[in-house]
Every structure is written in structure tokens, then in C-alpha cells.
Amino acid sequence: MSVANYNLLLSLLQQRLQRFSFRKPIQPETRLAVTLIFLAQGCNFYVLAWSFKLGVSTVRKIIYETCDAIWDELHGVYLSTPNSHELRDIASKFYVKTGMPNCLGAIDGKHIRITSPRNSGSLYYNYKKTFSIVLMAVSDANYVFTYVDVGALGSQNDGGIFARSAFGKKLLNGTLEVPSDTNLPGTTSSFPYYYVGDSAFPLKQNLMRPYPGRHLPEDKDKFNLALSRARVHIENAFGILANRWRVLHTTIHACPKNADKIVLATVVLHNFLMLQNDRNYCTL
């Protein structure tokens, strides 16, 4: 993160992080620094407590409060729902980059490892044989997240999680705001705008999935390849997110509610830095 973007982030959160006390309160700069180091490195709470000469419980409280502040103050600007004009712009960028017309975004889920919650049984136990919550997200052609849903149980599959999410419900019942149908490039064939997903997602009016099976005819195989070029954007977005905020590469030692706060903070910080074109964060 560049110094300019750190200062901008601090200015956006300054009022929310300010504390007043009879004793000397911990300054907003320190609160933000502790949280960013935790998110970027996945440090143990004890390591941060020793480094900043703070109590372990104080560090834990600072991180959860700052993650809350980051989400509350930034998501309205940096993770707002795209309007029709912005969706058309996303579709044109996908077409230029991948050759897939009318594509509004790529959707997929990512498992975030957590410690097993108390008395949860196998609810959070996933197919990778770890305990996790699921981040369901949509990415545009520039690896910026446009929709996110966090907190689903790790034992559920992507299709089921998608169907239960607010975004998925709107998309499946046809109430999600999408641009009206338009002609495919170079033709007079009208076609709807759509999101792309893998074979775990259903085929719907505004949701595209690949042809199933192997040894497909050449035209279907060619279509699957083009769809894969578009769908890989969500995989790349998850890759950038997890490699910059390395707490997502670790097992998060927190209850699911607090793990949700951590994940949401990393997502909105990712969008903040991508939209600020911070080349220290994501190089060309």
C-alpha cells in the first residue's frame, strides 16, 4: 500500500477510530496499523501484542472494531451495487478481454479456513477436510468485486450457497437489476446479459454455465473455452485477495461472526486499493 493510499484510508476512518478516555487512548494510526499488519500477514495476536506493547485482549478488540469500521465506512463507496450503465461498461470490458459478449461478471465461492466452532458438529466441515466459512463473490473484468456474501457453512456446496444468498435469490427469481437484452455483436440476435459460473451453478436466464461432460463437439468445446476465459477472472481476483491479505491463507482463530468481519474487511480493502490503482498492491 502506498503512503498516499494509507493516509487516504486513515482520513476516511479517522473519526470512527477516535477514542476518548481519562487515560491516553490508543491513536487511530496505531489501531489501523495493527489491523492492517494482522490482515496482511496473518500474525498471531500475541505477536502483535508484543510488537506494539499492548494487551492481547486489547489487540483482539482493536482488530475486530477496526474491521467493522472498514466495512461500514468503505463498502458504500468501494463495493456499491453497479447500476445499468456500469454493468454495460463491465460487459464491454469482458468482451474486449475474453470474447464473451454480454458478460456482467464471474461468480464463484472460496473456502476460508477457521477453527472448528464450539458444538458445531460437522456444519463447517468441508470436502477439503477442514473447517471453513464460504466467501461467495462476483468479480468484474478488472478483478474488482461487485457482490459478496460471507458466512455460509463450509459443508454446503457453491450452488446451494448461491441460491440462499441475497444476490442469488434475486438472480434466480428474476428481480435482479440487469440491462435489457441487446443484440450480439455483428448479429441481429437479441440475447440477455448474464453472469458466468462453473458447473456447480444452474443454467438460468441471466446465469451461464459450461456444457457438461467430456469429448464435446468442437463448437461446444470452443464455447466452454471462451466461458472459462471469462470465469477465470473470479479465480484471479481470489488469488490477488488471498496473496495480499495473507490472513486468508491461514486458519483464522475466531468465531464465525468475527471471521466474517475479517473477510469483509479484506474484500473492501482489496477493492479500495484496486480502484485507487495502487501499483504496489497489484502490478500491471
Short mmCIF file of C-alpha atoms in Angstrom, two decimals:
data_model
loop_
_atom_site.label_atom_id
_atom_site.label_comp_id
_atom_site.label_asym_id
_atom_site.label_seq_id
_atom_site.Cartn_x
_atom_site.Cartn_y
_atom_site.Cartn_z
CA MET A 1 0.00 0.00 0.00
CA SER A 2 1.41 3.41 -0.96
CA VAL A 3 1.81 6.11 1.68
CA ALA A 4 -0.77 8.27 -0.10
CA ASN A 5 -3.38 5.49 -0.02
CA TYR A 6 -2.61 4.70 3.62
CA ASN A 7 -3.17 8.37 4.51
CA LEU A 8 -6.39 8.44 2.48
CA LEU A 9 -7.62 5.30 4.25
CA LEU A 10 -6.75 6.77 7.64
CA SER A 11 -8.61 10.00 6.84
CA LEU A 12 -11.73 8.01 5.87
CA LEU A 13 -11.62 6.04 9.14
CA GLN A 14 -10.20 8.69 11.49
CA GLN A 15 -13.48 9.75 13.08
CA ARG A 16 -14.70 6.17 13.51
CA LEU A 17 -11.42 5.06 15.15
CA GLN A 18 -11.10 8.03 17.51
CA ARG A 19 -11.40 7.14 21.19
CA PHE A 20 -11.73 9.38 24.29
CA SER A 21 -10.60 8.32 27.76
CA PHE A 22 -9.18 9.63 31.03
CA ARG A 23 -6.09 7.61 30.19
CA LYS A 24 -4.18 8.24 26.97
CA PRO A 25 -6.25 6.43 24.31
CA ILE A 26 -4.73 4.33 21.53
CA GLN A 27 -4.49 6.57 18.48
CA PRO A 28 -6.34 5.83 15.19
CA GLU A 29 -2.96 5.47 13.39
CA THR A 30 -1.96 2.64 15.74
CA ARG A 31 -5.37 0.96 15.52
CA LEU A 32 -5.25 0.96 11.73
CA ALA A 33 -1.60 -0.19 11.61
CA VAL A 34 -2.27 -3.14 13.95
CA THR A 35 -5.26 -4.23 11.87
CA LEU A 36 -3.51 -3.89 8.50
CA ILE A 37 -0.49 -5.90 9.71
CA PHE A 38 -2.80 -8.61 11.02
CA LEU A 39 -4.76 -8.78 7.75
CA ALA A 40 -1.68 -8.59 5.53
CA GLN A 41 0.49 -11.08 7.43
CA GLY A 42 -1.96 -13.25 9.39
CA CYS A 43 0.06 -12.66 12.57
CA ASN A 44 -0.81 -14.25 15.88
CA PHE A 45 -2.50 -11.85 18.34
CA TYR A 46 0.39 -12.43 20.76
CA VAL A 47 3.00 -11.33 18.19
CA LEU A 48 1.14 -8.05 17.60
CA ALA A 49 0.69 -7.54 21.34
CA TRP A 50 4.45 -7.88 21.92
CA SER A 51 5.30 -5.70 18.91
CA PHE A 52 3.01 -2.80 19.88
CA LYS A 53 3.31 -3.27 23.68
CA LEU A 54 -0.44 -3.80 24.04
CA GLY A 55 -2.53 -6.40 25.83
CA VAL A 56 -3.62 -9.46 23.83
CA SER A 57 -7.31 -8.80 24.51
CA THR A 58 -6.78 -5.14 23.53
CA VAL A 59 -5.24 -6.17 20.19
CA ARG A 60 -8.10 -8.58 19.53
CA LYS A 61 -10.69 -5.89 20.31
CA ILE A 62 -8.89 -3.30 18.15
CA ILE A 63 -8.79 -5.65 15.14
CA TYR A 64 -12.48 -6.59 15.30
CA GLU A 65 -13.58 -2.96 15.85
CA THR A 66 -11.39 -1.67 13.01
CA CYS A 67 -12.59 -4.39 10.62
CA ASP A 68 -16.15 -3.33 11.42
CA ALA A 69 -15.24 0.31 10.77
CA ILE A 70 -13.51 -0.51 7.46
CA TRP A 71 -16.59 -2.36 6.18
CA ASP A 72 -19.14 0.19 7.44
CA GLU A 73 -17.28 3.26 6.14
CA LEU A 74 -15.97 1.94 2.81
CA HIS A 75 -18.39 -0.61 1.36
CA GLY A 76 -20.96 2.02 0.35
CA VAL A 77 -18.38 3.60 -1.98
CA TYR A 78 -15.99 0.79 -2.95
CA LEU A 79 -18.42 -2.15 -3.01
CA SER A 80 -21.64 -0.49 -4.13
CA THR A 81 -24.11 -2.27 -6.41
CA PRO A 82 -23.35 -1.38 -10.06
CA ASN A 83 -26.07 0.47 -11.96
CA SER A 84 -27.15 -0.39 -15.54
CA HIS A 85 -24.57 1.93 -17.13
CA GLU A 86 -21.75 0.44 -15.04
CA LEU A 87 -22.91 -3.10 -15.85
CA ARG A 88 -22.81 -2.37 -19.58
CA ASP A 89 -19.30 -1.00 -19.14
CA ILE A 90 -18.27 -4.21 -17.34
CA ALA A 91 -19.78 -6.28 -20.18
CA SER A 92 -17.85 -4.33 -22.82
CA LYS A 93 -14.57 -4.90 -20.94
CA PHE A 94 -15.26 -8.63 -20.67
CA TYR A 95 -15.93 -8.76 -24.41
CA VAL A 96 -12.66 -6.98 -25.21
CA LYS A 97 -10.62 -9.20 -22.86
CA THR A 98 -12.26 -12.59 -23.35
CA GLY A 99 -14.53 -12.51 -26.41
CA MET A 100 -17.62 -13.29 -24.28
CA PRO A 101 -20.37 -10.75 -25.11
CA ASN A 102 -22.97 -9.56 -22.56
CA CYS A 103 -21.00 -10.97 -19.59
CA LEU A 104 -21.65 -8.96 -16.40
CA GLY A 105 -19.25 -10.80 -14.10
CA ALA A 106 -17.80 -14.10 -12.95
CA ILE A 107 -19.14 -15.81 -9.84
CA ASP A 108 -17.60 -18.44 -7.54
CA GLY A 109 -17.09 -19.39 -3.90
CA LYS A 110 -13.90 -19.53 -1.82
CA HIS A 111 -13.45 -21.50 1.42
CA ILE A 112 -11.87 -19.54 4.27
CA ARG A 113 -10.37 -21.85 6.92
CA ILE A 114 -11.43 -21.29 10.53
CA THR A 115 -11.01 -23.22 13.75
CA SER A 116 -13.91 -25.55 14.50
CA PRO A 117 -16.67 -23.57 16.29
CA ARG A 118 -17.78 -25.00 19.60
CA ASN A 119 -20.65 -27.52 19.40
CA SER A 120 -20.94 -27.07 15.61
CA GLY A 121 -20.52 -30.75 14.73
CA SER A 122 -19.83 -31.11 11.02
CA LEU A 123 -21.67 -27.94 9.89
CA TYR A 124 -18.44 -26.16 8.93
CA TYR A 125 -16.56 -29.30 7.80
CA ASN A 126 -15.90 -29.10 4.05
CA TYR A 127 -14.86 -31.50 1.27
CA LYS A 128 -11.21 -30.46 1.77
CA LYS A 129 -11.44 -31.96 5.28
CA THR A 130 -11.03 -28.60 7.04
CA PHE A 131 -13.47 -26.29 8.82
CA SER A 132 -14.43 -23.19 6.85
CA ILE A 133 -16.86 -20.42 6.02
CA VAL A 134 -17.52 -19.57 2.37
CA LEU A 135 -16.96 -16.28 0.58
CA MET A 136 -19.34 -16.14 -2.41
CA ALA A 137 -18.38 -13.29 -4.73
CA VAL A 138 -18.75 -11.78 -8.19
CA SER A 139 -15.80 -10.13 -9.96
CA ASP A 140 -15.68 -7.76 -12.92
CA ALA A 141 -13.10 -7.83 -15.73
CA ASN A 142 -10.59 -5.81 -13.64
CA TYR A 143 -10.62 -8.20 -10.64
CA VAL A 144 -12.78 -5.84 -8.58
CA PHE A 145 -15.56 -7.48 -6.53
CA THR A 146 -19.08 -6.26 -7.31
CA TYR A 147 -21.09 -8.51 -4.94
CA VAL A 148 -20.02 -10.50 -1.88
CA ASP A 149 -21.73 -12.82 0.58
CA VAL A 150 -19.78 -14.21 3.55
CA GLY A 151 -20.55 -16.68 6.30
CA ALA A 152 -22.12 -19.70 4.62
CA LEU A 153 -21.33 -23.07 6.18
CA GLY A 154 -18.33 -24.89 4.72
CA SER A 155 -20.31 -28.13 4.38
CA GLN A 156 -22.61 -26.58 1.73
CA ASN A 157 -21.84 -26.60 -1.99
CA ASP A 158 -21.48 -23.48 -4.14
CA GLY A 159 -24.83 -23.93 -5.86
CA GLY A 160 -26.72 -24.18 -2.58
CA ILE A 161 -24.88 -21.22 -1.05
CA PHE A 162 -25.56 -19.14 -4.16
CA ALA A 163 -29.29 -19.99 -4.07
CA ARG A 164 -29.53 -18.87 -0.41
CA SER A 165 -27.56 -15.62 -0.84
CA ALA A 166 -29.39 -12.30 -1.36
CA PHE A 167 -27.73 -11.84 -4.76
CA GLY A 168 -28.51 -15.41 -5.82
CA LYS A 169 -32.17 -15.18 -4.82
CA LYS A 170 -32.63 -12.03 -6.90
CA LEU A 171 -30.82 -13.52 -9.89
CA LEU A 172 -32.75 -16.80 -9.79
CA ASN A 173 -36.22 -15.23 -9.37
CA GLY A 174 -35.57 -12.54 -11.99
CA THR A 175 -35.69 -9.48 -9.70
CA LEU A 176 -32.01 -8.55 -10.03
CA GLU A 177 -31.49 -5.32 -11.98
CA VAL A 178 -29.69 -6.19 -15.22
CA PRO A 179 -29.58 -4.26 -18.51
CA SER A 180 -32.25 -5.13 -21.07
CA ASP A 181 -31.44 -7.69 -23.79
CA THR A 182 -29.25 -6.49 -26.65
CA ASN A 183 -28.05 -7.83 -29.99
CA LEU A 184 -24.93 -9.98 -30.00
CA PRO A 185 -22.00 -8.20 -31.72
CA GLY A 186 -22.26 -8.34 -35.52
CA THR A 187 -25.69 -10.05 -35.49
CA THR A 188 -29.39 -9.26 -35.19
CA SER A 189 -29.87 -11.94 -32.50
CA SER A 190 -31.16 -10.48 -29.22
CA PHE A 191 -29.55 -12.04 -26.14
CA PRO A 192 -29.77 -11.36 -22.37
CA TYR A 193 -26.92 -10.16 -20.17
CA TYR A 194 -25.62 -12.86 -17.82
CA TYR A 195 -23.10 -13.86 -15.14
CA VAL A 196 -20.78 -16.83 -15.68
CA GLY A 197 -20.13 -19.64 -13.23
CA ASP A 198 -18.78 -23.19 -13.21
CA SER A 199 -20.78 -26.42 -13.40
CA ALA A 200 -21.90 -26.08 -9.75
CA PHE A 201 -24.29 -23.29 -10.78
CA PRO A 202 -27.60 -23.75 -12.64
CA LEU A 203 -28.33 -22.52 -16.17
CA LYS A 204 -30.78 -19.60 -15.91
CA GLN A 205 -31.90 -16.58 -17.92
CA ASN A 206 -29.08 -14.40 -16.51
CA LEU A 207 -26.67 -17.13 -15.41
CA MET A 208 -24.40 -19.02 -17.82
CA ARG A 209 -22.60 -22.30 -17.13
CA PRO A 210 -20.40 -24.55 -19.31
CA TYR A 211 -21.65 -27.52 -21.31
CA PRO A 212 -21.30 -30.64 -19.11
CA GLY A 213 -19.30 -33.75 -19.99
CA ARG A 214 -16.11 -34.63 -21.87
CA HIS A 215 -15.28 -35.22 -25.54
CA LEU A 216 -17.70 -32.47 -26.60
CA PRO A 217 -18.27 -31.38 -30.22
CA GLU A 218 -15.92 -28.66 -31.43
CA ASP A 219 -18.45 -25.81 -31.17
CA LYS A 220 -19.38 -26.69 -27.55
CA ASP A 221 -15.73 -27.13 -26.60
CA LYS A 222 -14.94 -23.73 -28.10
CA PHE A 223 -17.78 -22.16 -26.12
CA ASN A 224 -16.54 -23.75 -22.86
CA LEU A 225 -13.07 -22.35 -23.53
CA ALA A 226 -14.44 -18.83 -24.03
CA LEU A 227 -16.56 -19.13 -20.88
CA SER A 228 -13.50 -20.34 -18.96
CA ARG A 229 -11.56 -17.25 -20.07
CA ALA A 230 -14.27 -15.10 -18.51
CA ARG A 231 -14.75 -17.25 -15.39
CA VAL A 232 -11.04 -17.24 -14.55
CA HIS A 233 -11.39 -13.58 -13.51
CA ILE A 234 -13.04 -14.54 -10.23
CA GLU A 235 -10.28 -17.11 -9.58
CA ASN A 236 -7.64 -14.45 -10.25
CA ALA A 237 -9.46 -11.97 -8.00
CA PHE A 238 -9.47 -14.53 -5.17
CA GLY A 239 -5.76 -15.16 -5.84
CA ILE A 240 -4.85 -11.48 -5.56
CA LEU A 241 -7.05 -11.10 -2.46
CA ALA A 242 -5.54 -14.07 -0.59
CA ASN A 243 -1.93 -13.32 -1.54
CA ARG A 244 -2.13 -9.69 -0.44
CA TRP A 245 -4.23 -10.32 2.70
CA ARG A 246 -2.45 -13.44 3.88
CA VAL A 247 -4.68 -13.91 6.90
CA LEU A 248 -6.89 -15.72 4.32
CA HIS A 249 -4.06 -18.25 3.78
CA THR A 250 -4.05 -19.13 7.46
CA THR A 251 -6.61 -20.77 9.73
CA ILE A 252 -8.50 -17.87 11.34
CA HIS A 253 -8.73 -18.40 15.09
CA ALA A 254 -12.05 -16.66 15.67
CA CYS A 255 -15.73 -17.48 15.93
CA PRO A 256 -17.63 -17.39 12.61
CA LYS A 257 -19.12 -13.95 13.37
CA ASN A 258 -15.67 -12.38 13.85
CA ALA A 259 -14.22 -14.33 10.91
CA ASP A 260 -16.93 -12.74 8.74
CA LYS A 261 -15.74 -9.28 9.84
CA ILE A 262 -12.14 -10.11 8.91
CA VAL A 263 -13.08 -11.44 5.46
CA LEU A 264 -15.37 -8.49 4.67
CA ALA A 265 -12.63 -6.04 5.66
CA THR A 266 -10.11 -7.71 3.33
CA VAL A 267 -12.60 -7.66 0.42
CA VAL A 268 -13.40 -3.97 0.76
CA LEU A 269 -9.70 -3.09 1.23
CA HIS A 270 -8.93 -5.07 -1.95
CA ASN A 271 -11.50 -3.01 -3.87
CA PHE A 272 -10.22 0.22 -2.31
CA LEU A 273 -6.66 -0.41 -3.50
CA MET A 274 -7.68 -1.76 -6.91
CA LEU A 275 -9.91 1.25 -7.61
CA GLN A 276 -7.16 3.61 -6.40
CA ASN A 277 -4.84 1.91 -8.95
CA ASP A 278 -2.22 1.21 -6.28
CA ARG A 279 0.60 -0.47 -8.24
CA ASN A 280 2.25 -1.58 -5.01
CA TYR A 281 -0.83 -3.74 -4.47
CA CYS A 282 -1.43 -5.16 -7.95
CA THR A 283 1.18 -4.66 -10.65
CA LEU A 284 0.40 -4.31 -14.35
#
